Coordinates of C-alpha atoms and ligand atoms in Angstrom, one line a residue:
M28 CA 0.0 0.0 0.0
S29 CA 1.4 3.4 -1.0
H30 CA 1.9 6.2 1.4
A31 CA -1.0 8.1 -0.2
D32 CA -3.4 5.1 0.3
R33 CA -2.4 4.7 3.9
S34 CA -2.8 8.3 4.7
T35 CA -6.5 8.3 3.7
L36 CA -7.3 5.5 6.1
Q37 CA -5.4 6.2 9.3
P38 CA -4.0 9.4 10.9
V39 CA -0.5 10.3 9.9
H40 CA -0.6 13.0 12.4
L41 CA -3.7 14.3 14.2
P42 CA -2.9 17.9 15.0
E43 CA -2.7 18.4 18.7
G44 CA -5.1 20.8 20.3
W45 CA -6.8 21.6 17.0
T46 CA -10.5 22.0 16.5
P47 CA -12.3 23.8 13.6
A48 CA -12.7 26.7 16.1
S49 CA -9.3 26.7 17.7
W50 CA -8.3 29.7 15.5
R51 CA -10.5 31.8 17.8
G52 CA -7.7 31.7 20.4
R53 CA -5.2 33.5 18.1
P54 CA -5.1 37.0 16.7
A55 CA -7.2 37.0 13.5
K56 CA -6.3 39.6 11.0
Q57 CA -8.5 41.0 8.2
Q58 CA -11.8 40.0 9.8
P59 CA -14.9 42.2 9.7
S60 CA -16.5 43.3 12.9
Y61 CA -20.1 42.1 12.7
P62 CA -22.6 44.3 14.6
D63 CA -24.8 41.3 15.7
A64 CA -23.1 38.2 17.1
G65 CA -26.5 36.4 17.2
V66 CA -27.0 36.7 13.4
L67 CA -23.4 35.5 12.8
A68 CA -24.0 32.4 14.9
D69 CA -27.3 31.6 13.2
V70 CA -25.6 32.0 9.8
Q71 CA -22.9 29.6 10.8
D72 CA -25.5 27.0 11.9
E73 CA -27.3 27.4 8.6
L74 CA -24.0 26.9 6.7
R75 CA -23.1 23.8 8.7
A76 CA -26.4 22.2 7.7
L77 CA -26.2 22.9 4.0
P78 CA -24.6 20.4 1.6
P79 CA -20.9 20.9 1.0
L80 CA -19.5 22.3 -2.2
V81 CA -16.9 19.7 -2.8
T82 CA -16.2 16.2 -1.6
S83 CA -13.3 14.7 0.3
W84 CA -12.4 12.2 -2.5
E85 CA -12.1 15.1 -5.0
I86 CA -9.8 16.8 -2.5
M87 CA -7.6 13.7 -2.1
A88 CA -7.5 13.3 -6.0
L89 CA -6.2 16.9 -6.2
K90 CA -3.6 16.2 -3.5
Q91 CA -2.4 13.3 -5.7
Q92 CA -2.1 15.6 -8.7
L93 CA -0.3 18.2 -6.7
T94 CA 2.1 15.4 -5.5
E95 CA 2.8 14.6 -9.2
A96 CA 3.4 18.3 -9.9
Q97 CA 5.9 18.4 -7.0
E98 CA 7.7 15.5 -8.6
G99 CA 7.8 17.2 -12.0
R100 CA 5.2 15.0 -13.6
R101 CA 2.6 17.7 -13.9
F102 CA 2.4 21.5 -14.2
L103 CA -0.2 23.5 -12.3
L104 CA -2.3 26.3 -13.8
Q105 CA -4.3 28.3 -11.2
G106 CA -6.3 31.3 -12.4
G107 CA -9.3 33.4 -12.2
D108 CA -10.6 36.7 -10.9
C109 CA -8.9 38.7 -8.1
A110 CA -12.4 38.8 -6.5
E111 CA -15.6 37.3 -7.8
N112 CA -18.7 39.4 -7.2
F113 CA -22.3 38.4 -6.9
S114 CA -23.4 40.2 -10.1
D115 CA -20.7 38.3 -12.2
C116 CA -22.3 35.0 -11.3
S117 CA -23.6 34.8 -14.9
P118 CA -23.4 32.2 -17.6
D119 CA -21.2 34.2 -19.9
V120 CA -18.7 35.3 -17.3
I121 CA -18.4 31.7 -16.0
S122 CA -18.1 30.0 -19.3
N123 CA -15.7 32.5 -20.8
R124 CA -13.4 32.2 -17.8
L125 CA -13.6 28.4 -18.0
K126 CA -12.9 28.5 -21.7
V127 CA -9.7 30.6 -21.4
L128 CA -8.4 28.4 -18.6
L129 CA -9.1 25.3 -20.7
Q130 CA -7.4 26.8 -23.7
M131 CA -4.4 27.8 -21.7
S132 CA -4.2 24.3 -20.3
L133 CA -4.3 22.9 -23.8
V134 CA -1.4 25.2 -24.8
L135 CA 0.6 24.0 -21.7
V136 CA -0.2 20.3 -22.2
H137 CA 0.8 20.5 -25.8
G138 CA 3.9 22.5 -25.4
M139 CA 5.2 21.0 -22.2
R140 CA 4.2 17.4 -22.9
L141 CA 2.9 17.2 -19.3
P142 CA -0.5 16.8 -17.9
V143 CA -1.8 20.0 -16.2
V144 CA -3.5 20.4 -12.8
R145 CA -6.3 22.9 -13.5
V146 CA -7.4 25.0 -10.6
G147 CA -9.8 28.0 -10.8
R148 CA -9.8 31.0 -8.5
F149 CA -13.5 30.8 -8.4
A150 CA -16.6 29.4 -6.6
G151 CA -15.8 31.1 -3.3
Q152 CA -13.3 33.9 -4.1
Y153 CA -15.6 36.5 -2.4
A154 CA -13.5 37.9 0.5
K155 CA -10.6 40.4 0.1
P156 CA -7.9 41.6 2.5
R157 CA -7.6 45.4 2.7
S158 CA -4.7 47.6 3.6
A159 CA -6.9 49.6 6.0
D160 CA -10.0 48.7 8.1
M161 CA -11.7 52.0 7.5
E162 CA -12.0 54.3 4.5
T163 CA -12.5 58.1 4.7
R164 CA -14.1 60.2 1.9
D165 CA -15.0 63.8 2.3
G166 CA -14.8 63.6 6.0
V167 CA -17.0 60.5 6.2
T168 CA -15.4 57.3 7.6
L169 CA -16.9 53.9 6.9
P170 CA -15.6 50.3 7.1
S171 CA -13.6 49.3 4.0
Y172 CA -15.2 47.1 1.3
R173 CA -14.0 43.5 2.0
G174 CA -15.6 41.6 -0.8
D175 CA -19.2 40.7 -1.6
M176 CA -19.1 37.9 1.1
V177 CA -18.7 40.7 3.7
N178 CA -20.3 44.0 2.6
A179 CA -21.1 46.0 -0.6
P180 CA -18.8 48.5 -2.4
A181 CA -21.1 51.5 -2.4
F182 CA -19.9 54.2 0.0
D183 CA -22.8 54.4 2.4
A184 CA -23.3 53.2 5.9
Q185 CA -25.7 50.5 5.1
A186 CA -23.7 49.0 2.2
R187 CA -20.5 49.0 4.1
T188 CA -21.8 47.4 7.3
P189 CA -20.6 43.8 7.4
D190 CA -23.6 41.5 7.1
P191 CA -23.2 37.8 7.9
R192 CA -26.1 36.8 5.7
R193 CA -23.9 37.6 2.8
M194 CA -22.0 34.3 3.6
V195 CA -25.1 32.3 2.8
K196 CA -25.4 34.1 -0.5
A197 CA -21.7 33.5 -1.3
H198 CA -22.2 29.8 -0.5
A199 CA -25.2 29.7 -2.9
R200 CA -23.4 31.6 -5.7
S201 CA -20.4 29.3 -5.3
A202 CA -22.6 26.3 -5.6
M203 CA -24.3 27.7 -8.7
T204 CA -20.8 28.4 -10.2
M205 CA -19.6 24.9 -9.4
N206 CA -22.8 23.4 -10.8
F207 CA -22.4 25.2 -14.1
V208 CA -18.7 24.4 -14.4
R209 CA -19.3 20.7 -13.7
S210 CA -22.2 20.6 -16.2
L211 CA -20.2 22.4 -18.9
I212 CA -17.3 19.9 -18.5
D213 CA -19.6 16.9 -18.3
G214 CA -21.5 18.1 -21.3
G215 CA -18.4 18.1 -23.6
F216 CA -17.2 21.7 -23.2
A217 CA -13.7 20.3 -23.1
D218 CA -14.1 17.6 -25.7
L219 CA -10.9 17.3 -27.8
H220 CA -12.9 15.7 -30.6
H221 CA -14.4 19.0 -31.4
P222 CA -11.6 21.5 -31.8
E223 CA -14.0 24.0 -33.2
Y224 CA -15.3 24.4 -29.6
W225 CA -11.9 25.7 -28.8
D226 CA -12.6 28.7 -31.0
L227 CA -11.1 32.1 -30.5
R228 CA -13.6 34.9 -30.6
W229 CA -12.3 38.4 -30.6
V230 CA -8.7 37.2 -30.2
G231 CA -9.0 36.0 -33.8
H232 CA -6.9 38.8 -35.4
S233 CA -4.2 38.6 -32.8
P234 CA -0.6 37.8 -33.9
L235 CA -0.9 34.6 -31.8
A236 CA -4.1 33.3 -33.4
S237 CA -2.5 31.3 -36.2
E238 CA 0.0 29.7 -33.8
Y239 CA -2.8 28.7 -31.6
Q240 CA -5.1 27.5 -34.4
S241 CA -2.5 25.3 -35.9
M242 CA -1.8 23.7 -32.5
V243 CA -5.6 23.0 -32.1
S244 CA -5.8 21.4 -35.5
G245 CA -2.7 19.4 -34.8
I246 CA -4.3 18.0 -31.7
G247 CA -7.4 17.1 -33.6
D248 CA -5.4 15.2 -36.1
A249 CA -3.5 13.4 -33.3
V250 CA -6.8 12.3 -31.7
R251 CA -8.2 11.0 -35.0
F252 CA -4.9 9.2 -35.7
M253 CA -4.9 7.4 -32.3
E254 CA -8.5 6.4 -32.8
T255 CA -7.8 5.1 -36.3
L256 CA -4.9 3.1 -35.0
S257 CA -6.6 1.6 -32.1
G258 CA -10.0 1.2 -33.8
T259 CA -11.8 2.6 -30.8
S260 CA -12.7 6.1 -29.7
V261 CA -10.5 7.7 -27.1
H262 CA -13.1 8.2 -24.3
N263 CA -11.4 10.1 -21.6
L264 CA -10.6 13.0 -23.9
N265 CA -14.0 14.6 -23.3
R266 CA -13.4 14.8 -19.5
V267 CA -11.0 17.0 -17.7
D268 CA -10.5 17.5 -14.0
F269 CA -11.2 21.0 -12.7
Y270 CA -10.6 22.1 -9.1
T271 CA -11.5 25.2 -7.2
S272 CA -9.6 27.4 -4.9
H273 CA -10.0 30.7 -2.9
E274 CA -8.3 32.7 -0.3
A275 CA -9.7 31.2 3.0
L276 CA -9.8 34.6 4.6
L277 CA -13.1 34.9 6.4
L278 CA -12.6 32.3 9.1
P279 CA -16.2 32.1 10.4
Y280 CA -17.3 31.0 6.9
E281 CA -14.4 28.5 6.6
E282 CA -15.0 27.1 10.1
A283 CA -18.7 26.4 9.2
Q284 CA -17.6 24.5 6.1
T285 CA -15.1 22.3 8.0
R286 CA -16.5 18.8 8.4
Q287 CA -15.7 15.1 9.1
V288 CA -16.8 12.6 6.5
P289 CA -17.4 8.8 6.7
R290 CA -14.4 6.5 6.3
Q291 CA -11.8 9.3 6.4
W292 CA -9.9 10.5 9.5
G293 CA -9.6 14.2 10.3
W294 CA -11.4 17.2 9.0
F295 CA -11.9 18.7 5.6
N296 CA -12.7 22.2 4.4
L297 CA -15.5 21.3 2.0
S298 CA -16.1 24.8 0.6
T299 CA -13.2 24.4 -1.8
H300 CA -10.6 21.9 -2.9
F301 CA -7.5 24.1 -2.4
P302 CA -7.7 27.0 0.0
W303 CA -4.8 29.4 0.3
I304 CA -3.5 31.8 3.0
G305 CA -2.9 35.4 1.7
M306 CA 0.3 37.3 2.3
R307 CA -1.3 39.6 4.9
T308 CA -2.6 36.7 7.1
A309 CA 0.3 34.3 7.1
A310 CA 1.7 35.3 10.6
L311 CA 3.2 32.3 12.4
D312 CA 1.1 32.9 15.6
G313 CA -2.0 34.0 13.7
A314 CA -5.5 32.6 13.4
H315 CA -5.2 31.6 9.8
L316 CA -2.2 29.3 10.3
E317 CA -3.9 27.8 13.3
Y318 CA -7.0 27.0 11.2
F319 CA -5.0 25.7 8.2
R320 CA -2.8 23.4 10.2
G321 CA -5.7 21.1 11.0
I322 CA -7.5 20.6 7.8
R323 CA -6.6 17.8 5.4
N324 CA -7.0 19.7 2.1
P325 CA -3.9 20.5 0.1
V326 CA -3.1 24.1 1.1
A327 CA -1.1 27.0 -0.3
V328 CA 0.5 30.1 1.2
K329 CA 1.4 33.3 -0.6
I330 CA 5.1 34.3 0.1
G331 CA 6.0 37.9 -0.3
P332 CA 9.4 39.7 -0.3
S333 CA 9.5 40.3 3.5
V334 CA 9.5 36.5 4.4
T335 CA 12.9 35.3 5.7
P336 CA 14.2 31.7 5.3
D337 CA 13.7 31.0 9.0
Q338 CA 10.1 32.2 9.0
L339 CA 9.5 30.1 5.9
L340 CA 10.9 27.0 7.5
A341 CA 8.8 27.6 10.7
L342 CA 5.7 28.0 8.5
V343 CA 6.4 24.8 6.7
D344 CA 6.8 23.0 10.1
V345 CA 3.4 24.3 11.2
L346 CA 1.5 23.5 8.0
N347 CA 3.2 20.2 7.0
P348 CA 5.0 18.7 10.0
D349 CA 5.0 15.2 8.5
D350 CA 6.3 16.3 5.1
E351 CA 3.2 14.8 3.5
P352 CA 3.4 14.8 -0.4
G353 CA 1.0 17.2 -2.1
R354 CA 0.0 18.9 1.1
L355 CA 1.8 22.3 0.8
S356 CA 2.3 24.7 -2.1
L357 CA 4.3 27.9 -1.8
I358 CA 3.1 30.7 -4.1
H359 CA 5.9 33.3 -4.4
R360 CA 4.9 36.8 -5.5
M361 CA 7.9 39.0 -5.2
G362 CA 7.6 41.4 -8.2
A363 CA 9.9 41.4 -11.3
A364 CA 12.2 43.9 -9.6
H365 CA 12.8 41.8 -6.5
V366 CA 12.5 38.2 -7.4
A367 CA 16.2 37.8 -8.3
E368 CA 17.2 39.0 -4.8
K369 CA 14.4 37.6 -2.6
L370 CA 13.6 34.2 -4.0
P371 CA 17.0 32.3 -4.0
P372 CA 17.5 32.3 -0.2
L373 CA 14.0 30.8 0.3
L374 CA 14.6 28.1 -2.3
D375 CA 17.9 27.3 -0.7
A376 CA 16.4 27.0 2.7
I377 CA 13.7 24.6 1.6
R378 CA 16.1 22.5 -0.5
R379 CA 18.7 22.3 2.2
D380 CA 16.0 21.2 4.7
G381 CA 14.8 18.6 2.2
R382 CA 11.2 19.7 2.5
R383 CA 8.6 18.7 0.0
V384 CA 6.7 21.7 -1.4
L385 CA 5.2 22.7 -4.8
W386 CA 6.6 26.0 -5.9
I387 CA 4.2 28.2 -7.8
C388 CA 4.9 31.7 -9.3
D389 CA 2.2 34.5 -8.9
P390 CA 3.6 37.1 -11.2
M391 CA 0.6 39.5 -10.5
H392 CA 0.6 40.7 -7.0
G393 CA 4.2 42.0 -6.8
N394 CA 3.8 44.0 -10.0
T395 CA 0.8 46.2 -9.3
E396 CA 1.3 50.0 -9.9
A397 CA -0.7 53.1 -10.4
T398 CA -0.8 55.0 -13.7
S399 CA -0.7 58.8 -14.0
N400 CA -4.4 58.7 -15.1
G401 CA -5.3 57.0 -11.9
Y402 CA -5.7 53.3 -12.7
K403 CA -4.3 50.4 -10.8
T404 CA -2.5 48.4 -13.5
R405 CA 0.1 45.7 -14.2
R406 CA 2.6 45.8 -17.1
F407 CA 2.6 42.7 -19.2
R408 CA 6.4 42.9 -19.5
N409 CA 6.8 42.7 -15.7
I410 CA 4.4 39.8 -15.5
R411 CA 6.3 38.0 -18.2
S412 CA 9.7 38.9 -16.6
E413 CA 8.7 37.6 -13.2
I414 CA 7.7 34.2 -14.7
E415 CA 10.8 33.9 -16.9
Q416 CA 13.1 34.9 -14.1
S417 CA 11.4 32.4 -11.8
F418 CA 12.1 29.6 -14.2
D419 CA 15.8 30.5 -14.3
I420 CA 16.1 31.1 -10.6
H421 CA 14.6 27.7 -9.8
A422 CA 16.9 26.0 -12.4
A423 CA 19.9 27.7 -10.8
A424 CA 18.9 26.7 -7.3
G425 CA 18.2 23.0 -8.2
T426 CA 14.5 23.4 -7.4
R427 CA 11.5 23.2 -9.8
L428 CA 8.9 25.8 -10.7
G429 CA 5.8 23.6 -10.8
G430 CA 3.0 26.1 -11.6
V431 CA 1.7 29.6 -12.1
H432 CA -1.1 31.5 -10.3
L433 CA -2.7 34.2 -12.4
E434 CA -5.5 36.8 -12.2
L435 CA -7.3 36.7 -15.5
T436 CA -10.7 36.9 -17.0
G437 CA -12.3 35.5 -20.2
E438 CA -13.7 39.0 -21.0
D439 CA -12.3 41.7 -23.3
V440 CA -11.2 44.0 -20.5
T441 CA -8.3 46.5 -20.6
E442 CA -6.8 46.4 -17.1
C443 CA -3.2 45.3 -17.6
T444 CA -1.1 47.2 -20.2
G445 CA 1.2 45.7 -22.9
G446 CA 0.9 42.2 -24.4
A447 CA 0.7 41.3 -28.1
R448 CA -1.6 44.2 -28.8
D449 CA 0.5 46.6 -26.7
L450 CA -2.3 48.2 -24.6
S451 CA -1.3 51.6 -23.4
D452 CA -2.3 53.6 -20.2
R453 CA -4.9 55.4 -22.4
D454 CA -6.5 52.0 -23.3
L455 CA -7.3 51.4 -19.7
E456 CA -10.1 53.9 -19.9
R457 CA -11.9 51.8 -22.5
A458 CA -12.8 48.6 -20.6
Y459 CA -11.5 48.7 -17.0
R460 CA -14.0 46.6 -15.0
S461 CA -12.2 45.1 -12.0
T462 CA -13.2 46.5 -8.6
V463 CA -10.0 45.2 -7.1
D464 CA -6.8 44.1 -9.0
P465 CA -6.2 44.4 -12.8
R466 CA -6.6 41.1 -14.6
L467 CA -5.1 39.6 -17.8
N468 CA -7.7 39.7 -20.5
Y469 CA -8.5 36.7 -22.7
E470 CA -5.7 37.4 -25.2
Q471 CA -3.1 38.3 -22.7
A472 CA -3.9 35.1 -20.7
L473 CA -3.4 32.9 -23.8
E474 CA -0.2 34.8 -24.7
T475 CA 1.1 34.1 -21.1
A476 CA 0.5 30.4 -21.6
M477 CA 2.4 30.5 -24.9
L478 CA 5.3 32.4 -23.4
I479 CA 5.5 29.9 -20.5
V480 CA 5.8 27.1 -23.1
R481 CA 8.4 29.0 -25.0
K482 CA 10.5 29.7 -21.8
W483 CA 10.1 26.1 -20.7
S484 CA 11.3 24.8 -24.1
L485 CA 14.2 27.2 -24.2
A486 CA 15.3 26.2 -20.8
G487 CA 15.2 22.6 -21.9
A488 CA 13.2 21.9 -18.8
T489 CA 12.4 18.2 -18.6
P490 CA 10.7 16.4 -15.9
A491 CA 13.3 15.1 -13.4
Ligands
PEP25 C1 -4.8 37.9 -4.1 O1 -4.4 36.8 -4.4 O2 -5.8 38.5 -4.6 C2 -4.0 38.6 -3.0 C3 -4.6 39.6 -2.3 O3 -2.8 38.2 -3.0 P1 -1.6 38.4 -1.9 O4 -2.1 37.8 -0.6 O5 -0.5 37.7 -2.5 O6 -1.3 39.9 -1.8
CO26 CO1 -5.6 40.1 -6.4

């Protein structure tokens, strides 16, 4: 029996002193203050009684895929909105985002000759960390907007008062999103037999379109060739695995979704497959680390430029004391200007200590800047540079970059500048829709996937 099989049946390590509520004994950053504790408790009870959004066996299957990514046998693509909002829970937004993620994964599979772990930043990405608890405009001070799961963005007292009932709505929206994604995939949305489904809409006149189109028809030919050769149809090609992730920021929500299931030891967060801890809530003695150490999901932590090697090793000890494969991913987000200085000491520390982690590059959050015309943007060249530098830095350190974490949308927005069509600061005025961070648009997202493949091939990266 393999280690993975054994670990599903009997405890490897039951975390001492942990309960789904033990985080309450630690300082919890980035939590709203709810005016009515009674309503909050009622909402938690309601959430506990509702069906979960994911199952423990899906979670264990993802952990296995992440183990393979750690070992260089897969590559992870994690992407979606910075924040979902309730009004974007619509068929077009969901299917366009799924489509761009599937098309990117097709590019990666084809170019890297590796299976891809597909993880969406969706179906629960409704809570946001903020740099200040309060916001003042024209002498009026109100609580900051913390995502649709907490309050509403309009600047008035009613909209900004945190309302626990929004958690129930977020749970329902997440369930609707999951349901639609699962139906699209089951219904053949990702069927490789129909390459015309992989069409490019407005990206059609991009310089990259012909490269992409010839790849898609090449894949169609390969499928037909295999089927002719074997005399049977290749069944599994119309099914892909798709997993969900979000920043597990709002702890009362996450606690209420933490459950035990039959024939498995321990506790699972069943609101998502792959929760992560944001950079602002990764304190060693904080409530988020306490909560995360006890759940059996694979977990990720965002690592920013201020983390030291000692802090990182301590964090790994808390989150993965048994060095369980697939359990822990580290998402570095240093910025193109800092990654060459900040990343190598962290890679060295983990390698020297022989710890098993999956390294993921988030080239978005260290590269946010303001334009002179008042937009929050990211330059495509910086995003590209952080990814490319990361591949090189890992290669030099003897570690492996096993995935990317991106903020993107399937819509034709203009939020990040540059890319094949060279969007300028002036273009941002045309279609800037994000209420939080700027996202790669459809074309920039696909271009990113192609550039990853190009870098990978140039580096001669082969699975170890
Ligand atoms: C995010 O992923 O949207 C985010 C806030 O990231 P970070 O915690 O890395 O700043
Ligand atoms: Co963001």
